[in-house]
PDB file of C-alpha atoms in Angstrom:
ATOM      1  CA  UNK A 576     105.187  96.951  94.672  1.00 61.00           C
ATOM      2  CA  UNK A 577     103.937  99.924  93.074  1.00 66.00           C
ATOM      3  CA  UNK A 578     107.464 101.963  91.622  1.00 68.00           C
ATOM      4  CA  UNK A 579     107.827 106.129  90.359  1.00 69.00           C
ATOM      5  CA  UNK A 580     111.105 106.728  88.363  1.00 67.00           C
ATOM      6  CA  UNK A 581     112.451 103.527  90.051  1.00 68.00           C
ATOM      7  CA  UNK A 582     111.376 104.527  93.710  1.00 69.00           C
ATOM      8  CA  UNK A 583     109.004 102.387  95.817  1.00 70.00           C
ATOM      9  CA  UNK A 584     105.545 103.642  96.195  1.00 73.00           C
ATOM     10  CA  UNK A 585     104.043 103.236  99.739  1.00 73.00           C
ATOM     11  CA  UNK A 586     100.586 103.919 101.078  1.00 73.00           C
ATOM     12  CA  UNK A 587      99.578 103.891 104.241  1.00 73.00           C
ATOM     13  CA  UNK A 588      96.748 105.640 106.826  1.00 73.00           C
ATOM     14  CA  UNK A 589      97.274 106.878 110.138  1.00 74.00           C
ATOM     15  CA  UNK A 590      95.831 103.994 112.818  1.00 78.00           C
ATOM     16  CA  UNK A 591      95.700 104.666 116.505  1.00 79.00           C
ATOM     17  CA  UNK A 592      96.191 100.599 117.713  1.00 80.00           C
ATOM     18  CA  UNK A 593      97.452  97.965 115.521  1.00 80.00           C
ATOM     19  CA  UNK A 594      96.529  94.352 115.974  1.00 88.00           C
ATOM     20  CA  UNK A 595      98.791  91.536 114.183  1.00 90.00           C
ATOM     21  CA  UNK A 596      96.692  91.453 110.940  1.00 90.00           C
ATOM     22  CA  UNK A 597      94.604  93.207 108.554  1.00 89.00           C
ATOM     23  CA  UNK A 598      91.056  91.083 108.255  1.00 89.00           C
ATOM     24  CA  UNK A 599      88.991  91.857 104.561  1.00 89.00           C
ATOM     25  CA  UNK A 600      85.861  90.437 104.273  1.00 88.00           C
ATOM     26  CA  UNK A 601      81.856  90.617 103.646  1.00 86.00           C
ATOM     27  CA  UNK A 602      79.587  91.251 106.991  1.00 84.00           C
ATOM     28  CA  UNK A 603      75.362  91.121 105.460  1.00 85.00           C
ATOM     29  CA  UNK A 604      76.383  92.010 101.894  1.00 79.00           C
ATOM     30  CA  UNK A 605      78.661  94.897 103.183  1.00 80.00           C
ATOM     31  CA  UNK A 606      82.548  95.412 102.271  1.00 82.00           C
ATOM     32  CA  UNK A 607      84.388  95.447 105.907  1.00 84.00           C
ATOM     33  CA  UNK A 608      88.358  95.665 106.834  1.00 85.00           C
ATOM     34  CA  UNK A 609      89.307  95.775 110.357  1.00 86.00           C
ATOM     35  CA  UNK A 610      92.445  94.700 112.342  1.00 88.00           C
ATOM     36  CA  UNK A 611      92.372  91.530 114.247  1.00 91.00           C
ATOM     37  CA  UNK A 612      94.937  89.239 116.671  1.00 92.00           C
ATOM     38  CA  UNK A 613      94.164  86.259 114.850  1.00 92.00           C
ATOM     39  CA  UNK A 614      93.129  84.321 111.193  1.00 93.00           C
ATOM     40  CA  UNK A 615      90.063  82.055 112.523  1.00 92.00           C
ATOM     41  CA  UNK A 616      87.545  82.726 109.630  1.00 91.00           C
ATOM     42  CA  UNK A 617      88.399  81.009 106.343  1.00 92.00           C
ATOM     43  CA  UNK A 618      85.757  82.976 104.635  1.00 92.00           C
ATOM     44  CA  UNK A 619      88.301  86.502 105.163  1.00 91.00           C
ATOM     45  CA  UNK A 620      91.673  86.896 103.841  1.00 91.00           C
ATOM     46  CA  UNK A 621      93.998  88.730 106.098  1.00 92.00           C
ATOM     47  CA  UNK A 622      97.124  90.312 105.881  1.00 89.00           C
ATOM     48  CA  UNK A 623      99.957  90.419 108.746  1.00 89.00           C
ATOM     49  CA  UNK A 624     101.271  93.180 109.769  1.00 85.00           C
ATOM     50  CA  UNK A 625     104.912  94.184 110.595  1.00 83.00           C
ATOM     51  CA  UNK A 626     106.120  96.798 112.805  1.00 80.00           C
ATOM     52  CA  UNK A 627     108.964  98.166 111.609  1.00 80.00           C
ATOM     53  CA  UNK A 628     111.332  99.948 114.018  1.00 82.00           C
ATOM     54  CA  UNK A 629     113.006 102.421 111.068  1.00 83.00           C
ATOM     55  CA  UNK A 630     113.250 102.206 107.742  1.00 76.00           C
ATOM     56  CA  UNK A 631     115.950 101.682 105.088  1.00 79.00           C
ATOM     57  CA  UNK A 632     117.466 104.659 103.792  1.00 78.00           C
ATOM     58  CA  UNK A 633     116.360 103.384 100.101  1.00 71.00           C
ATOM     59  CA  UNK A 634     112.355 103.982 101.792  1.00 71.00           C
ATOM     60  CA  UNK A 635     112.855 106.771 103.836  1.00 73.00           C
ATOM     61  CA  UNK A 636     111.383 110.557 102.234  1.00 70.00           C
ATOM     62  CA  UNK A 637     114.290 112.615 100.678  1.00 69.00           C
ATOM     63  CA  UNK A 638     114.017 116.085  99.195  1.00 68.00           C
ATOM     64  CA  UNK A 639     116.127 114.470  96.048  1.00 66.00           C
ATOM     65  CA  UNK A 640     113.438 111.996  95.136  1.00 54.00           C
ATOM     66  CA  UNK A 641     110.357 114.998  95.040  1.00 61.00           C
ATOM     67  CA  UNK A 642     111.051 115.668  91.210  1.00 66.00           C
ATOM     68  CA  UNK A 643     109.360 112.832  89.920  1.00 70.00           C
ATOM     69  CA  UNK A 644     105.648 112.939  89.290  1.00 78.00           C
ATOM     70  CA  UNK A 645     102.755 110.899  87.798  1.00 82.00           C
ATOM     71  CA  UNK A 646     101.255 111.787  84.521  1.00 86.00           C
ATOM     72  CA  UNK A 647      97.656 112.697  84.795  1.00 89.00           C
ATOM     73  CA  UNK A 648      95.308 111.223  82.466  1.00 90.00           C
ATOM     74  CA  UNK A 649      91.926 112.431  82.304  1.00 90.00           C
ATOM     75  CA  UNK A 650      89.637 109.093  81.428  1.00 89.00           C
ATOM     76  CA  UNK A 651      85.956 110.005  79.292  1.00 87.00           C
ATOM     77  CA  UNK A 652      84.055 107.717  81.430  1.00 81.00           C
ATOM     78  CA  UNK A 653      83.827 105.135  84.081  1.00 80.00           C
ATOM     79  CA  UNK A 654      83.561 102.194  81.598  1.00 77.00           C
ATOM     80  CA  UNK A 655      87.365 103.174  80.491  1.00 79.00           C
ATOM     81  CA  UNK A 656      88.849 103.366  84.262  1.00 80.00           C
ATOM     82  CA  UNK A 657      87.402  99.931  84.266  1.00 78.00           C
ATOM     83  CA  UNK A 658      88.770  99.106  81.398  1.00 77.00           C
ATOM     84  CA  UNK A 659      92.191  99.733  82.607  1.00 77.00           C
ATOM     85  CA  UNK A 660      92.376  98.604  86.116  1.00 67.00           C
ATOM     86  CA  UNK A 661      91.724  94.690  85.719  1.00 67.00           C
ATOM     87  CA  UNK A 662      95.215  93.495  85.646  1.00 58.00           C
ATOM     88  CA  UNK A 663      95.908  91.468  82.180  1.00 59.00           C
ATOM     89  CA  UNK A 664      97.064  88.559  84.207  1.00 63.00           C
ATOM     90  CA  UNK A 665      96.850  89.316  87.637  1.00 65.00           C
ATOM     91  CA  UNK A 666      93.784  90.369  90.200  1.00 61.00           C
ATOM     92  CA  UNK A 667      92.089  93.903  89.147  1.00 64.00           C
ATOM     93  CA  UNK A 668      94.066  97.030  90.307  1.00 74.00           C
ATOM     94  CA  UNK A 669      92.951  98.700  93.276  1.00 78.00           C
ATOM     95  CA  UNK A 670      91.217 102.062  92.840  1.00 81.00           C
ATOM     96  CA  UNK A 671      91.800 105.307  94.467  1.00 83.00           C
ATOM     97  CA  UNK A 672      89.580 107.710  95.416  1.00 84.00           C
ATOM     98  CA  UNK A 673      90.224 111.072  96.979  1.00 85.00           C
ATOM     99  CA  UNK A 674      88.065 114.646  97.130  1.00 88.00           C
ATOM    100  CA  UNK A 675      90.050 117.456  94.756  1.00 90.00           C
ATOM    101  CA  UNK A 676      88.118 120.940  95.499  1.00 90.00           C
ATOM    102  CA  UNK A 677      84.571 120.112  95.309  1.00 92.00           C
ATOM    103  CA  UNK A 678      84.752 116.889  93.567  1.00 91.00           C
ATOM    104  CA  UNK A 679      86.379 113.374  93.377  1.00 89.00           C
ATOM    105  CA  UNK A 680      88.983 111.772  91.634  1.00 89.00           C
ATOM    106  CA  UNK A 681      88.349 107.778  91.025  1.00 87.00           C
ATOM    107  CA  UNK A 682      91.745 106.120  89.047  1.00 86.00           C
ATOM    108  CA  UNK A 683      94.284 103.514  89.128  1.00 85.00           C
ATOM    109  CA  UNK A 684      98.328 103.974  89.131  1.00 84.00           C
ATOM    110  CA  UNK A 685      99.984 102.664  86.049  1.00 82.00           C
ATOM    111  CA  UNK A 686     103.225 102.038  84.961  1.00 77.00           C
ATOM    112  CA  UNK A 687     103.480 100.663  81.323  1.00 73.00           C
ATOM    113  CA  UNK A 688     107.439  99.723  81.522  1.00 72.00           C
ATOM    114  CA  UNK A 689     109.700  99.943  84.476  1.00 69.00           C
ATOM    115  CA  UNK A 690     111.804 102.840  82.945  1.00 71.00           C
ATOM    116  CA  UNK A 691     109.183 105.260  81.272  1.00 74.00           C
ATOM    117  CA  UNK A 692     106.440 107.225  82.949  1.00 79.00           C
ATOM    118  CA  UNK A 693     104.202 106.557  85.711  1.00 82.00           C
ATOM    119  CA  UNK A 694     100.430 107.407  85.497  1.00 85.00           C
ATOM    120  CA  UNK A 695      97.466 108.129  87.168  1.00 86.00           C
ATOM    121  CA  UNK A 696      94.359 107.396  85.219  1.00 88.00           C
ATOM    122  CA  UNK A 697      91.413 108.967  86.603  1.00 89.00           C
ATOM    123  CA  UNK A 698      87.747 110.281  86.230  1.00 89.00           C
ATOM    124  CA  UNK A 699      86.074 113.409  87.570  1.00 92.00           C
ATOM    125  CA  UNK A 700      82.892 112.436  89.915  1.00 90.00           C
ATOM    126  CA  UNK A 701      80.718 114.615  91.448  1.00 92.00           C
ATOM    127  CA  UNK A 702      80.449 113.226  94.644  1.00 88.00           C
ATOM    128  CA  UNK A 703      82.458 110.952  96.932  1.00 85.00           C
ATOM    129  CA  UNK A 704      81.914 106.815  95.703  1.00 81.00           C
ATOM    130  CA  UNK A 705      79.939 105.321  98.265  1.00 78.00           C
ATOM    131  CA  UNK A 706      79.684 101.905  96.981  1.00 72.00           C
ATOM    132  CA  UNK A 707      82.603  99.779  96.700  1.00 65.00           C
ATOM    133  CA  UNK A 708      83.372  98.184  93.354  1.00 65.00           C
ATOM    134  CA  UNK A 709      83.201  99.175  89.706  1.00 66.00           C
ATOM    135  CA  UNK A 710      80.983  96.652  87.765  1.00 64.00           C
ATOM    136  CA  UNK A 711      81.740  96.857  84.007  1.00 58.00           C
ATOM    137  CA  UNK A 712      79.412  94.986  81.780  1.00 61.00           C
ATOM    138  CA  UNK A 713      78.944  94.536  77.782  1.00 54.00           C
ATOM    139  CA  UNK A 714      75.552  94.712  76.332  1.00 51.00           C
ATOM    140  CA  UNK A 715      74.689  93.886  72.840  1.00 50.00           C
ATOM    141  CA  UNK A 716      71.824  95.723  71.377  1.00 50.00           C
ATOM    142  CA  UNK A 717      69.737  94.848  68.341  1.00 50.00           C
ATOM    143  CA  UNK A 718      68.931  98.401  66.621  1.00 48.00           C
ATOM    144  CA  UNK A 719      65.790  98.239  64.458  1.00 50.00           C
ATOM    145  CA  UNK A 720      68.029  98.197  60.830  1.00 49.00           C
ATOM    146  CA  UNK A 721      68.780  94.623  62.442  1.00 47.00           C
ATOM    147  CA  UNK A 722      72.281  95.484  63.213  1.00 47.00           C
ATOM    148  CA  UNK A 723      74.104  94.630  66.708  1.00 46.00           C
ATOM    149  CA  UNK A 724      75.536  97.453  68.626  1.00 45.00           C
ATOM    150  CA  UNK A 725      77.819  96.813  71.649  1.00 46.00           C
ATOM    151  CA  UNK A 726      76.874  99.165  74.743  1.00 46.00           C
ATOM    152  CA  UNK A 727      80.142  99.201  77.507  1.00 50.00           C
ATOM    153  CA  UNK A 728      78.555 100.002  80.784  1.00 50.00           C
ATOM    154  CA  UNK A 729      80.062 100.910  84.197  1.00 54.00           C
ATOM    155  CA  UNK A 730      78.879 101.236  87.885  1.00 54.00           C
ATOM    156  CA  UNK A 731      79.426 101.468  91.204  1.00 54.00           C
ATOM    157  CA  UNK A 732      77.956  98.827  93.002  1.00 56.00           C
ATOM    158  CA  UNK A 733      78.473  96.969  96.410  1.00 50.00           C
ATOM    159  CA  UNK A 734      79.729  93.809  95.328  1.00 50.00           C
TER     160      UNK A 734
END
């Protein structure tokens, strides 16, 4: 669970019917989530989901808990967001992407220790990110003085 200043982080989007879980998967090389009644195909991973009838006071918006904010961090390039969102352990962090004015914002939430600062590392892209993923990749170049240069490359790609 994501945490700000020791207060749960919760995303969520507005759905019109639920179903009892959330299917992820790969339909002819193209990234698809939709809700489903029921976990037949071993080749998605779904997640259930649980209506809740109210929440706990400890989740619920108060005007005390608005204070706290993430630190922006502007990122130079793409090859540094993906830099920071694979996990050191764990899975890669998801990415968020959202239009600011006329362009987009692509980062990952951070939290370096449970009791300092939260942050949002982002970069600045023109347009919206159509394709899924961020591919980061390492080439090494031989320059013509015969010495090797390292080239950090990142994309957006489908898969």
């Amino acid at each position: 669970m994501d945490l700000l200043k020791e207060s749960p982080v919760i995303y969520y989007t507005p759905v019109e019917n639920f179903s009892h879980y959330l299917c992820y998967g790969f339909r002819s090389g193209k990234e698809e989530s939709v809700m489903v009644e029921s976990t037949l195909d071993a080749s998605k991973m779904y997640s259930p989901i649980v209506k809740i009838k109210s929440l706990p006071r400890s989740l619920q918006p108060s005007p005390e808990n608005n204070t706290a904010k993430y630190q922006p961090i502007e990122l130079d390039d793409l090859g540094s967001l993906a830099k920071l969102s694979y996990g050191f352990e764990e899975a890669p962090f998801p990415l968020f992407a959202f239009p600011v004015r006329e362009k987009w914002f692509l980062g990952v939430f951070l939290n370096f220790n449970e009791d300092g600062d939260s942050f949002f590392c982002y970069v600045v892209l023109n347009e919206e990110p159509v394709k899924p993923f961020v591919k980061h990749t390492q080439l090494i170049v031989l320059s013509q003085y015969w010495s090797i240069i390292l080239v950090n490359m990142a994309t957006l790609t489908s898969k």
